[in-house]
């Protein structure tokens, strides 16, 4: 048994008392091939301090065997010894058999440290040396995707996917249709999904497939993939809003509400689910649930104006005018949107606070002067206000341009002629 084998046996048996002695004996007595195997095994076991000593000894004994420099450099870079690691890599000449390996380690280093263009340049050189090497194509595709060069990435992914559906742990089919989606080619992405359904196995691929199918309005397929995601991992919180949207497209309010409530059980911070769930509950005439969802949503996100407006509209429907007005009482003037002024005008009118109602109608008017519903409500209000004949006449003119067939409003306008 060689000293290298004895050292590895000791490590496997968790006996570290003799490791330094056995290592020295291995370096002094074992053949180079055995030492090279020892260094590789030590690295795999995580004993990089020992493997560095072996590689350093091999570099000294075989200075022209550049592969040892590459292996040592990779360990040094992983240990944060960048200068020494890069020096070894750049010491490998272009005519060396290890030059390709050196380029790949350099590319990995620069990518890890955020130097994407430099990493890409290294891989382009590597591809020239080994144009059929899939690992290089995949690395380039990932860099192109990362830097937004989606056309170039897609060409590489499509080349790879012709011979394999995965590369390592990466689903190439997902990469292909996801890159198409990034390019806005949703129909093409959906076609890839339909043609490769058996290859879409991992949970992230299913989620992305659901997202694409939702984008092309194939709601049934979107629901299929998103249901599989949730069945596989119920706490995959991003799937629930998409599932609720798919059911919303199908006008299935029961399932929208169920999806929203299920998603909120795992992520109570999802503002979209409060909104979708409340709309579905309101459509089902379950106004209590709708109100509860919107109130909870605003507790989580008090600055969410969409949730506030949904609740305001619900309060108007329920004739809860005091509650409606309270939604906006603590807001600054510049935080109140036009729809809120309209809603407040209606509540003040119902509460017979005509002065406040008048002011809110006037604040909302610039944004809704071409909205026939708003104009009609404003006309009815101001028609009962003393001294408002000129205003009502102007409002009627604007309204009748939009709804000339409204005989009632036409008759009212005729009274002002």
Coordinates of N, CA, C and O in Angstrom, one line a residue, residues 164-236:
X164 N -29.5 17.2 -25.6 CA -29.7 16.9 -24.2 C -30.8 17.8 -23.7 O -30.8 19.0 -24.1
X165 N -31.5 17.3 -22.7 CA -32.6 18.2 -22.1 C -32.1 18.9 -20.9 O -32.7 19.9 -20.4
X166 N -31.0 18.4 -20.3 CA -30.4 19.0 -19.1 C -28.9 19.1 -19.2 O -28.3 18.4 -20.0
X167 N -28.4 20.1 -18.5 CA -26.9 20.2 -18.4 C -26.6 20.3 -16.9 O -26.9 21.3 -16.3
X168 N -26.0 19.2 -16.4 CA -25.8 19.2 -14.9 C -27.2 19.2 -14.3 O -28.0 18.3 -14.6
X169 N -27.4 20.2 -13.4 CA -28.7 20.3 -12.8 C -29.6 21.3 -13.5 O -30.7 21.6 -13.0
X170 N -29.2 21.8 -14.6 CA -29.9 22.9 -15.2 C -30.8 22.3 -16.3 O -30.4 21.5 -17.2
X171 N -32.1 22.6 -16.3 CA -33.1 22.2 -17.3 C -32.9 23.1 -18.5 O -33.3 24.3 -18.5
X172 N -32.4 22.5 -19.6 CA -32.2 23.3 -20.8 C -33.5 23.7 -21.5 O -33.5 24.8 -22.2
X173 N -34.5 22.9 -21.4 CA -35.8 23.2 -22.0 C -36.3 24.5 -21.3 O -36.8 25.4 -22.0
X174 N -36.2 24.6 -20.0 CA -36.6 25.8 -19.3 C -35.8 27.0 -19.8 O -36.4 28.0 -20.0
X175 N -34.5 26.8 -19.9 CA -33.7 27.9 -20.3 C -34.2 28.4 -21.7 O -34.2 29.6 -22.0
X176 N -34.5 27.4 -22.6 CA -34.9 27.8 -24.0 C -36.2 28.6 -24.0 O -36.3 29.7 -24.5
X177 N -37.2 28.1 -23.3 CA -38.5 28.8 -23.4 C -38.5 30.1 -22.5 O -39.1 31.1 -22.9
X178 N -37.7 30.1 -21.5 CA -37.6 31.3 -20.7 C -36.9 32.4 -21.4 O -37.2 33.6 -21.3
X179 N -35.9 32.0 -22.2 CA -35.2 33.0 -23.0 C -36.1 33.6 -24.1 O -36.1 34.8 -24.4
X180 N -36.9 32.7 -24.7 CA -37.9 33.2 -25.7 C -38.8 34.2 -25.1 O -39.2 35.2 -25.7
X181 N -39.2 33.9 -23.8 CA -40.2 34.8 -23.1 C -39.5 36.1 -22.9 O -40.1 37.2 -23.0
X182 N -38.2 36.1 -22.6 CA -37.5 37.4 -22.4 C -37.4 38.2 -23.6 O -37.4 39.4 -23.6
X183 N -37.4 37.5 -24.8 CA -37.4 38.2 -26.1 C -38.9 38.6 -26.5 O -39.0 39.2 -27.6
X184 N -39.9 38.3 -25.7 CA -41.2 38.6 -26.0 C -41.9 37.6 -27.0 O -43.0 37.8 -27.5
X185 N -41.2 36.5 -27.2 CA -41.7 35.5 -28.1 C -42.5 34.4 -27.3 O -42.1 33.3 -27.2
X186 N -43.6 34.9 -26.7 CA -44.4 34.0 -25.8 C -45.0 32.8 -26.5 O -45.1 31.7 -26.0
X187 N -45.5 33.0 -27.7 CA -46.1 31.9 -28.5 C -45.1 30.8 -28.8 O -45.4 29.6 -28.7
X188 N -43.9 31.3 -29.2 CA -42.8 30.3 -29.4 C -42.4 29.6 -28.1 O -42.2 28.3 -28.1
X189 N -42.4 30.3 -27.0 CA -42.1 29.7 -25.7 C -43.1 28.7 -25.4 O -42.8 27.6 -24.9
X190 N -44.4 29.0 -25.6 CA -45.5 28.1 -25.3 C -45.4 26.8 -26.1 O -45.7 25.7 -25.6
X191 N -45.0 27.0 -27.4 CA -44.9 25.8 -28.3 C -43.8 24.9 -27.8 O -43.9 23.7 -27.8
X192 N -42.7 25.5 -27.3 CA -41.6 24.6 -26.8 C -42.1 23.9 -25.5 O -41.8 22.7 -25.4
X193 N -42.9 24.5 -24.7 CA -43.4 23.9 -23.5 C -44.4 22.7 -24.0 O -44.3 21.6 -23.4
X194 N -45.2 23.0 -24.9 CA -46.2 21.9 -25.3 C -45.4 20.7 -25.9 O -45.9 19.6 -25.8
X195 N -44.4 21.0 -26.6 CA -43.6 19.9 -27.3 C -42.7 19.2 -26.4 O -42.1 18.1 -26.8
X196 N -42.5 19.7 -25.2 CA -41.5 19.1 -24.3 C -42.0 18.9 -22.9 O -41.3 19.0 -21.9
X197 N -43.3 18.7 -22.8 CA -44.0 18.6 -21.5 C -43.4 17.5 -20.6 O -43.3 17.7 -19.4
X198 N -42.9 16.4 -21.2 CA -42.3 15.3 -20.4 C -40.9 15.7 -19.8 O -40.4 15.1 -18.9
X199 N -40.3 16.8 -20.4 CA -39.0 17.2 -19.9 C -39.1 18.3 -18.8 O -38.1 18.7 -18.2
X200 N -40.4 18.8 -18.6 CA -40.6 19.9 -17.6 C -40.9 19.2 -16.3 O -42.1 19.0 -16.0
X201 N -39.9 18.9 -15.5 CA -40.1 18.0 -14.3 C -39.8 18.8 -13.0 O -40.6 18.6 -12.0
X202 N -38.8 19.6 -13.0 CA -38.5 20.3 -11.7 C -39.4 21.4 -11.5 O -40.1 22.0 -12.4
X203 N -39.5 21.8 -10.2 CA -40.6 22.7 -9.8 C -40.4 24.1 -10.4 O -41.4 24.8 -10.8
X204 N -39.2 24.6 -10.6 CA -39.0 25.9 -11.2 C -39.4 25.9 -12.6 O -39.9 26.9 -13.1
X205 N -39.1 24.8 -13.3 CA -39.5 24.8 -14.7 C -41.0 24.8 -14.9 O -41.6 25.4 -15.8
X206 N -41.7 24.1 -14.0 CA -43.2 24.1 -14.0 C -43.7 25.5 -13.7 O -44.7 25.9 -14.3
X207 N -43.1 26.2 -12.8 CA -43.5 27.5 -12.4 C -43.4 28.5 -13.7 O -44.3 29.2 -14.0
X208 N -42.2 28.4 -14.3 CA -41.9 29.2 -15.4 C -42.9 28.9 -16.6 O -43.3 29.7 -17.3
X209 N -43.2 27.6 -16.8 CA -44.1 27.1 -17.8 C -45.5 27.7 -17.5 O -46.2 28.2 -18.4
X210 N -45.9 27.7 -16.2 CA -47.2 28.3 -15.9 C -47.2 29.8 -16.2 O -48.2 30.3 -16.7
X211 N -46.1 30.5 -16.0 CA -46.0 31.9 -16.2 C -46.2 32.2 -17.7 O -46.9 33.1 -18.1
X212 N -45.5 31.4 -18.5 CA -45.6 31.6 -20.0 C -47.0 31.3 -20.5 O -47.5 32.0 -21.3
X213 N -47.6 30.2 -20.0 CA -48.9 29.8 -20.5 C -49.9 30.9 -20.1 O -50.9 31.2 -20.8
X214 N -49.7 31.5 -19.0 CA -50.6 32.6 -18.6 C -50.5 33.8 -19.5 O -51.5 34.4 -19.9
X215 N -49.2 34.0 -20.0 CA -49.0 35.1 -20.9 C -49.6 35.0 -22.2 O -50.0 35.9 -22.9
X216 N -49.8 33.7 -22.7 CA -50.4 33.4 -24.0 C -51.9 33.1 -23.8 O -52.6 32.6 -24.7
X217 N -52.5 33.3 -22.6 CA -53.9 33.1 -22.3 C -54.3 31.7 -22.4 O -55.5 31.4 -22.7
X218 N -53.4 30.7 -22.3 CA -53.7 29.3 -22.2 C -53.9 29.0 -20.7 O -53.0 28.4 -20.0
X219 N -55.0 29.4 -20.2 CA -55.3 29.4 -18.7 C -55.3 28.0 -18.2 O -54.9 27.7 -17.1
X220 N -55.9 27.1 -19.0 CA -56.0 25.7 -18.5 C -54.6 25.1 -18.3 O -54.3 24.4 -17.3
X221 N -53.7 25.3 -19.2 CA -52.3 24.8 -19.1 C -51.6 25.5 -18.0 O -50.8 24.9 -17.2
X222 N -51.8 26.8 -17.9 CA -51.2 27.5 -16.8 C -51.6 27.0 -15.4 O -50.8 26.7 -14.5
X223 N -52.9 26.7 -15.3 CA -53.5 26.1 -14.0 C -52.9 24.7 -13.8 O -52.5 24.4 -12.7
X224 N -52.7 23.9 -14.9 CA -52.1 22.6 -14.7 C -50.7 22.7 -14.1 O -50.4 22.0 -13.2
X225 N -49.9 23.5 -14.7 CA -48.5 23.6 -14.2 C -48.4 24.2 -12.8 O -47.7 23.7 -12.0
X226 N -49.2 25.2 -12.6 CA -49.2 25.9 -11.3 C -49.7 25.0 -10.2 O -49.2 25.0 -9.0
X227 N -50.7 24.2 -10.5 CA -51.2 23.2 -9.5 C -50.2 22.2 -9.2 O -50.0 21.8 -8.0
X228 N -49.4 21.8 -10.2 CA -48.3 20.8 -10.0 C -47.3 21.4 -9.1 O -46.7 20.7 -8.2
X229 N -47.0 22.7 -9.3 CA -46.0 23.4 -8.4 C -46.5 23.3 -7.0 O -45.7 23.0 -6.1
X230 N -47.7 23.7 -6.8 CA -48.3 23.8 -5.4 C -48.4 22.4 -4.8 O -48.2 22.2 -3.6
X231 N -48.8 21.4 -5.6 CA -48.9 20.0 -5.1 C -47.5 19.6 -4.6 O -47.4 18.9 -3.6
X232 N -46.5 20.0 -5.4 CA -45.1 19.5 -5.0 C -44.5 20.3 -3.9 O -43.8 19.8 -3.0
X233 N -44.9 21.6 -3.8 CA -44.4 22.5 -2.7 C -45.4 23.5 -2.4 O -45.4 24.6 -3.0
X234 N -46.3 23.2 -1.4 CA -47.4 24.2 -1.1 C -46.9 25.6 -0.6 O -47.6 26.5 -0.7
X235 N -45.6 25.7 -0.2 CA -45.1 27.0 0.2 C -44.4 27.7 -0.9 O -43.7 28.7 -0.6
X236 N -44.6 27.3 -2.1 CA -44.1 28.0 -3.3 C -45.0 29.2 -3.5 O -45.9 29.2 -4.4

